[in-house]
Short mmCIF file of C-alpha atoms in Angstrom, two decimals:
data_model
loop_
_atom_site.label_atom_id
_atom_site.label_comp_id
_atom_site.label_asym_id
_atom_site.label_seq_id
_atom_site.Cartn_x
_atom_site.Cartn_y
_atom_site.Cartn_z
CA MET A 1 -41.69 103.21 -14.29
CA ASN A 2 -39.71 104.38 -17.01
CA LEU A 3 -42.44 105.56 -19.43
CA ILE A 4 -43.68 107.42 -16.16
CA ALA A 5 -39.99 109.10 -15.52
CA LEU A 6 -39.98 109.77 -19.57
CA LYS A 7 -43.55 112.09 -19.16
CA LEU A 8 -42.40 113.94 -16.03
CA SER A 9 -39.10 114.73 -17.44
CA SER A 10 -40.62 116.25 -20.76
CA ASP A 11 -40.30 119.94 -21.36
CA THR A 12 -44.29 120.35 -21.02
CA ASP A 13 -45.20 121.70 -17.54
CA TYR A 14 -48.48 120.51 -16.35
CA ARG A 15 -51.01 123.35 -15.02
CA THR A 16 -53.49 122.89 -11.98
CA ASN A 17 -55.64 125.64 -10.60
CA GLY A 18 -54.12 127.84 -13.17
CA LYS A 19 -50.86 127.65 -11.87
CA THR A 20 -47.68 125.74 -13.64
CA ILE A 21 -45.88 122.96 -11.75
CA ARG A 22 -42.38 122.84 -12.45
CA ASN A 23 -41.45 120.76 -9.64
CA ARG A 24 -41.42 117.12 -11.31
CA ARG A 25 -39.79 115.37 -8.76
CA THR A 26 -43.12 115.77 -6.80
CA LEU A 27 -45.19 114.38 -9.29
CA PHE A 28 -42.49 111.52 -9.86
CA ASN A 29 -42.59 110.84 -6.33
CA PHE A 30 -46.56 110.57 -6.45
CA VAL A 31 -46.54 108.26 -8.96
CA ALA A 32 -43.86 105.99 -7.55
CA ARG A 33 -45.64 105.51 -4.36
CA SER A 34 -48.59 104.43 -6.49
CA PRO A 35 -47.21 101.04 -8.03
CA LYS A 36 -51.09 100.18 -9.04
CA LEU A 37 -51.46 103.12 -11.45
CA ASP A 38 -49.56 103.45 -14.62
CA SER A 39 -48.89 106.77 -16.19
CA ASP A 40 -51.56 106.88 -18.53
CA ASN A 41 -54.14 106.70 -15.91
CA PHE A 42 -52.60 108.41 -13.59
CA PHE A 43 -52.46 111.52 -15.80
CA SER A 44 -55.94 111.12 -16.74
CA HIS A 45 -56.93 110.95 -13.13
CA PHE A 46 -54.86 113.93 -12.46
CA ARG A 47 -56.51 116.03 -15.47
CA ALA A 48 -59.95 114.70 -14.41
CA GLN A 49 -59.80 115.89 -10.96
CA ASP A 50 -58.05 119.16 -11.76
CA LEU A 51 -61.16 120.03 -14.16
CA LEU A 52 -63.37 119.05 -11.00
CA ARG A 53 -61.83 121.00 -8.62
CA GLU A 54 -62.05 124.37 -10.93
CA LYS A 55 -66.05 123.71 -10.41
CA LEU A 56 -65.37 123.52 -6.68
CA ILE A 57 -67.48 126.21 -4.53
CA ARG A 58 -66.49 126.45 -1.17
CA GLU A 59 -68.84 128.50 0.15
CA ASP A 60 -72.92 128.37 0.87
CA SER A 61 -74.64 128.31 -2.08
CA PHE A 62 -77.88 126.89 -1.50
CA THR A 63 -81.77 127.67 -1.61
CA TRP A 64 -82.89 126.19 1.74
CA LYS A 65 -82.40 127.50 5.20
CA ILE A 66 -81.20 126.04 8.21
CA PRO A 67 -83.90 125.48 10.93
CA GLU A 68 -83.49 126.98 14.13
CA ASP A 69 -83.89 123.66 16.02
CA ARG A 70 -84.88 120.42 14.17
CA SER A 71 -88.69 120.68 15.17
CA ASP A 72 -89.20 123.98 12.73
CA SER A 73 -91.60 122.90 9.63
CA GLU A 74 -91.64 126.33 8.20
CA GLU A 75 -91.68 126.00 4.25
CA GLY A 76 -88.24 126.40 2.23
CA LEU A 77 -86.02 124.74 5.23
CA LEU A 78 -83.62 121.97 5.05
CA ARG A 79 -85.42 118.68 5.55
CA TYR A 80 -83.80 115.83 3.91
CA ILE A 81 -80.13 114.95 4.29
CA GLY A 82 -78.42 112.16 2.67
CA GLY A 83 -75.52 109.72 3.80
CA VAL A 84 -73.47 107.49 1.80
CA ASP A 85 -71.04 104.94 2.29
CA ILE A 86 -69.27 101.61 0.79
CA SER A 87 -68.75 98.51 2.71
CA PHE A 88 -66.44 95.77 1.45
CA SER A 89 -66.78 92.10 2.00
CA LYS A 90 -64.17 90.60 4.19
CA ASP A 91 -64.36 87.31 2.03
CA ASP A 92 -64.15 88.96 -1.23
CA PRO A 93 -62.24 92.57 -1.06
CA SER A 94 -63.52 93.54 -4.75
CA MET A 95 -67.32 93.20 -3.53
CA ALA A 96 -68.51 96.36 -2.59
CA CYS A 97 -71.75 97.45 -1.21
CA GLY A 98 -72.87 101.50 -1.91
CA THR A 99 -75.10 102.50 0.29
CA LEU A 100 -77.23 105.73 0.53
CA VAL A 101 -79.79 106.76 3.34
CA VAL A 102 -81.74 109.82 3.69
CA LEU A 103 -83.02 111.26 6.79
CA ASP A 104 -85.62 113.25 8.10
CA LEU A 105 -84.01 116.22 9.72
CA ARG A 106 -86.50 116.77 12.00
CA THR A 107 -86.84 113.19 13.09
CA LEU A 108 -83.52 111.88 12.31
CA GLN A 109 -84.96 108.79 11.36
CA VAL A 110 -84.32 107.03 7.45
CA VAL A 111 -86.88 107.79 5.19
CA TYR A 112 -85.17 106.29 2.18
CA GLU A 113 -82.69 103.68 1.27
CA ASP A 114 -81.07 101.81 -1.32
CA PHE A 115 -78.19 100.10 -1.96
CA SER A 116 -75.91 98.47 -5.02
CA LEU A 117 -73.41 95.57 -4.93
CA VAL A 118 -71.22 95.60 -7.22
CA ASN A 119 -67.46 93.75 -7.84
CA ILE A 120 -64.95 96.62 -8.28
CA ARG A 121 -62.29 96.18 -10.54
CA VAL A 122 -60.22 99.39 -9.83
CA PRO A 123 -57.40 99.01 -7.54
CA TYR A 124 -57.01 101.37 -4.67
CA VAL A 125 -54.47 103.98 -5.22
CA PRO A 126 -53.88 106.58 -2.50
CA GLY A 127 -55.09 109.84 -3.49
CA PHE A 128 -57.63 108.48 -5.92
CA LEU A 129 -60.05 107.03 -3.91
CA ALA A 130 -63.03 108.88 -5.75
CA PHE A 131 -62.22 106.87 -8.82
CA ARG A 132 -62.76 103.65 -7.15
CA GLU A 133 -66.02 104.56 -5.01
CA ALA A 134 -67.35 107.53 -6.49
CA PRO A 135 -69.24 105.87 -9.72
CA ILE A 136 -70.99 103.30 -7.45
CA LEU A 137 -72.55 106.36 -5.23
CA LEU A 138 -73.43 108.32 -8.17
CA GLU A 139 -75.11 105.81 -9.69
CA ILE A 140 -77.49 105.41 -6.89
CA LEU A 141 -78.23 109.09 -6.59
CA GLU A 142 -78.90 109.02 -10.22
CA LYS A 143 -81.18 106.35 -9.99
CA MET A 144 -83.11 108.32 -7.29
CA LYS A 145 -83.13 111.24 -9.03
CA LYS A 146 -84.71 109.67 -11.99
CA SER A 147 -87.38 107.95 -9.87
CA GLY A 148 -88.77 111.60 -8.98
CA SER A 149 -88.51 110.59 -5.32
CA SER A 150 -89.67 113.25 -2.93
CA PHE A 151 -87.09 112.22 -0.95
CA TYR A 152 -84.08 113.21 -2.85
CA PRO A 153 -81.26 114.61 -0.61
CA GLN A 154 -80.98 118.41 0.03
CA LEU A 155 -77.56 117.82 1.23
CA LEU A 156 -75.20 114.97 1.42
CA MET A 157 -72.85 113.66 4.21
CA VAL A 158 -70.10 111.24 2.68
CA ASP A 159 -68.10 109.03 4.76
CA GLY A 160 -64.57 110.35 3.24
CA ASN A 161 -62.97 113.41 3.24
CA GLY A 162 -63.63 116.88 1.40
CA ILE A 163 -60.88 119.47 1.00
CA LEU A 164 -58.73 117.78 3.83
CA HIS A 165 -57.20 115.37 2.00
CA PRO A 166 -53.30 114.34 1.18
CA ARG A 167 -52.31 116.37 -1.88
CA GLY A 168 -55.14 118.48 -1.78
CA LYS A 169 -53.42 121.68 -2.55
CA CYS A 170 -51.74 120.73 -5.51
CA PHE A 171 -53.17 117.69 -6.59
CA CYS A 172 -56.77 116.18 -5.94
CA PHE A 173 -59.47 116.37 -3.61
CA GLY A 174 -61.21 114.12 -1.53
CA LEU A 175 -64.49 111.95 -2.17
CA ALA A 176 -66.61 114.70 -0.45
CA CYS A 177 -65.52 117.13 -3.16
CA HIS A 178 -65.91 114.68 -6.30
CA LEU A 179 -69.40 113.56 -5.28
CA GLY A 180 -70.46 117.03 -4.49
CA VAL A 181 -69.31 118.73 -7.89
CA GLU A 182 -70.38 115.54 -10.03
CA ALA A 183 -73.47 115.48 -8.65
CA ASN A 184 -74.04 119.02 -7.85
CA LEU A 185 -75.25 118.66 -4.21
CA PRO A 186 -74.05 120.62 -1.27
CA THR A 187 -71.56 117.77 0.28
CA ILE A 188 -69.69 117.52 3.70
CA GLY A 189 -66.87 115.33 4.59
CA ILE A 190 -66.86 113.38 7.50
CA GLY A 191 -63.86 111.55 8.11
CA LYS A 192 -63.04 109.45 11.40
CA ASN A 193 -59.22 109.21 10.94
CA LEU A 194 -57.05 112.28 10.19
CA HIS A 195 -55.08 112.53 7.07
CA HIS A 196 -51.56 114.46 7.57
CA VAL A 197 -51.54 117.15 5.44
CA ASP A 198 -49.83 120.66 5.37
CA GLY A 199 -48.16 119.96 8.66
CA LEU A 200 -51.24 118.47 10.42
CA ASN A 201 -51.18 115.43 12.06
CA GLN A 202 -52.55 113.34 15.03
CA SER A 203 -50.30 113.95 17.41
CA ARG A 204 -50.61 117.63 16.65
CA VAL A 205 -54.32 117.90 16.88
CA ARG A 206 -54.63 115.79 20.24
CA GLU A 207 -52.25 118.63 21.81
CA LEU A 208 -54.39 121.28 20.40
CA LEU A 209 -57.81 119.65 21.74
CA GLU A 210 -56.52 118.78 25.07
CA ALA A 211 -54.72 122.47 25.55
CA GLY A 212 -56.50 124.47 28.45
CA GLU A 213 -58.22 126.78 26.08
CA ASN A 214 -59.72 124.54 24.08
CA SER A 215 -60.62 121.99 26.32
CA CYS A 216 -64.35 122.81 26.73
CA LYS A 217 -64.52 123.92 22.97
CA ASP A 218 -66.66 121.61 20.99
CA PHE A 219 -64.36 122.11 17.94
CA ILE A 220 -60.85 123.65 16.69
CA ASN A 221 -59.97 124.67 13.07
CA LEU A 222 -57.48 122.68 11.67
CA VAL A 223 -54.61 125.13 10.34
CA GLY A 224 -51.97 123.81 8.40
CA CYS A 225 -48.42 125.31 8.33
CA SER A 226 -49.25 127.45 5.29
CA GLY A 227 -52.08 129.09 7.29
CA HIS A 228 -54.66 127.49 5.22
CA ILE A 229 -57.74 126.17 7.23
CA TRP A 230 -58.40 122.82 5.84
CA GLY A 231 -61.42 121.72 8.19
CA ALA A 232 -62.42 121.10 11.80
CA ALA A 233 -61.72 118.78 14.50
CA MET A 234 -64.74 118.09 16.20
CA ARG A 235 -66.37 116.82 19.78
CA SER A 236 -69.35 115.37 18.27
CA THR A 237 -70.66 114.16 21.77
CA GLN A 238 -70.06 115.25 25.44
CA GLY A 239 -67.01 113.44 26.66
CA SER A 240 -66.20 112.18 23.29
CA ILE A 241 -62.47 111.39 23.81
CA LYS A 242 -62.01 110.65 19.67
CA PRO A 243 -62.64 113.56 17.49
CA ILE A 244 -64.18 113.33 14.15
CA PHE A 245 -62.81 115.72 11.07
CA ILE A 246 -65.27 117.67 9.46
CA SER A 247 -64.41 119.33 6.15
CA ILE A 248 -66.25 121.11 2.93
CA GLY A 249 -67.14 119.10 0.06
CA HIS A 250 -69.00 121.40 -2.25
CA ARG A 251 -71.20 124.35 -1.94
CA ILE A 252 -70.89 124.53 1.54
CA SER A 253 -69.02 126.62 4.32
CA LEU A 254 -66.95 125.40 6.88
CA GLN A 255 -69.31 127.17 9.62
CA THR A 256 -72.50 125.77 8.21
CA ALA A 257 -71.14 122.19 7.79
CA LEU A 258 -70.27 122.26 11.48
CA ARG A 259 -73.61 123.41 12.63
CA LEU A 260 -75.01 120.70 10.54
CA VAL A 261 -73.12 117.82 11.82
CA GLN A 262 -73.91 119.09 15.44
CA MET A 263 -77.43 119.01 14.63
CA THR A 264 -77.21 115.23 13.33
CA CYS A 265 -74.86 113.53 15.93
CA LYS A 266 -76.53 111.36 18.38
CA TYR A 267 -73.25 109.68 18.71
CA ARG A 268 -69.90 110.10 17.56
CA VAL A 269 -70.61 110.12 14.04
CA PRO A 270 -73.41 112.02 12.42
CA GLU A 271 -76.80 109.88 12.00
CA PRO A 272 -76.62 110.26 7.98
CA THR A 273 -73.52 108.48 7.46
CA ARG A 274 -73.58 106.39 10.50
CA GLN A 275 -76.80 104.52 9.34
CA ALA A 276 -75.47 104.40 6.00
CA ASP A 277 -72.40 102.68 7.10
CA ILE A 278 -74.52 100.37 9.56
CA ARG A 279 -77.02 99.36 7.13
CA SER A 280 -74.30 98.94 4.52
CA ARG A 281 -72.50 96.24 6.85
CA ASP A 282 -75.54 94.66 7.38
CA TYR A 283 -76.40 94.38 3.97
CA ILE A 284 -73.04 92.17 3.01
CA ARG A 285 -73.59 90.03 6.23
CA LYS A 286 -77.32 88.84 5.14
CA LEU A 287 -76.43 88.12 1.86
CA LYS A 288 -73.20 85.86 3.30
CA MET A 289 -75.94 84.17 5.31
CA ASN A 290 -78.55 83.60 2.57
CA ALA A 291 -75.24 82.35 0.41
CA ARG A 292 -74.88 79.94 3.36
CA MET A 293 -78.04 78.80 3.72
CA LYS A 294 -78.54 77.72 -0.01
#
């Protein structure tokens, strides 16, 4: 920790988003809360995410069109939506299964799936989840791309957050952003739990959802104390008590993201990430069963 303190107290200001951060106490407190991350790795991750964030596109940037309803078969429409998730073995937390599924938007049926079983050696550090999980998922995507599959996704839904992310304004962004920029794909972050950011928290969002003027709305924008819209809390199915939290990842607007999530929800979580989660956990379960039988 002395080495970290030395770096943070130096005369060199750190620049992010084109602005200079002179509040070194903020940086110090962040690293102090992340004991598994040494100073060299911290600054390496910090700068890497800063470079990626400069490439982030927060508006619609794609060539396909969204169908009016899922049965449309017109040329040039969005058809193949991917979903990614990573599951961990309960017996061995270092063993992870990265999963990619691709669904046909017209039927919401899985037309492609692939898995990657790996031993993760990178420790989990709050704020830097992407450095632990993104390489696994990017490898599966790259493998599919090189195979020339006609099902390669036009859009990716990620079991994780986009810009709705702790320290998102000053330091880092979520897994959906990271994957989107690295893979150059439109991405949407699907969160099942709310990260506290910019004054937003579970109790505040619950109050907003239960307010009379919002009781019949499918979603409400998540506006922080700064006035910035970080994403939306969505009631994905009728009668749903627990919302999901949608945020943009890359090359897509929040309005479009919400529309697509609504089109792909049969249950609380949209089918692309729901199927990725189910199949990822099932893959690990089958591996355990096979191992016991040997």
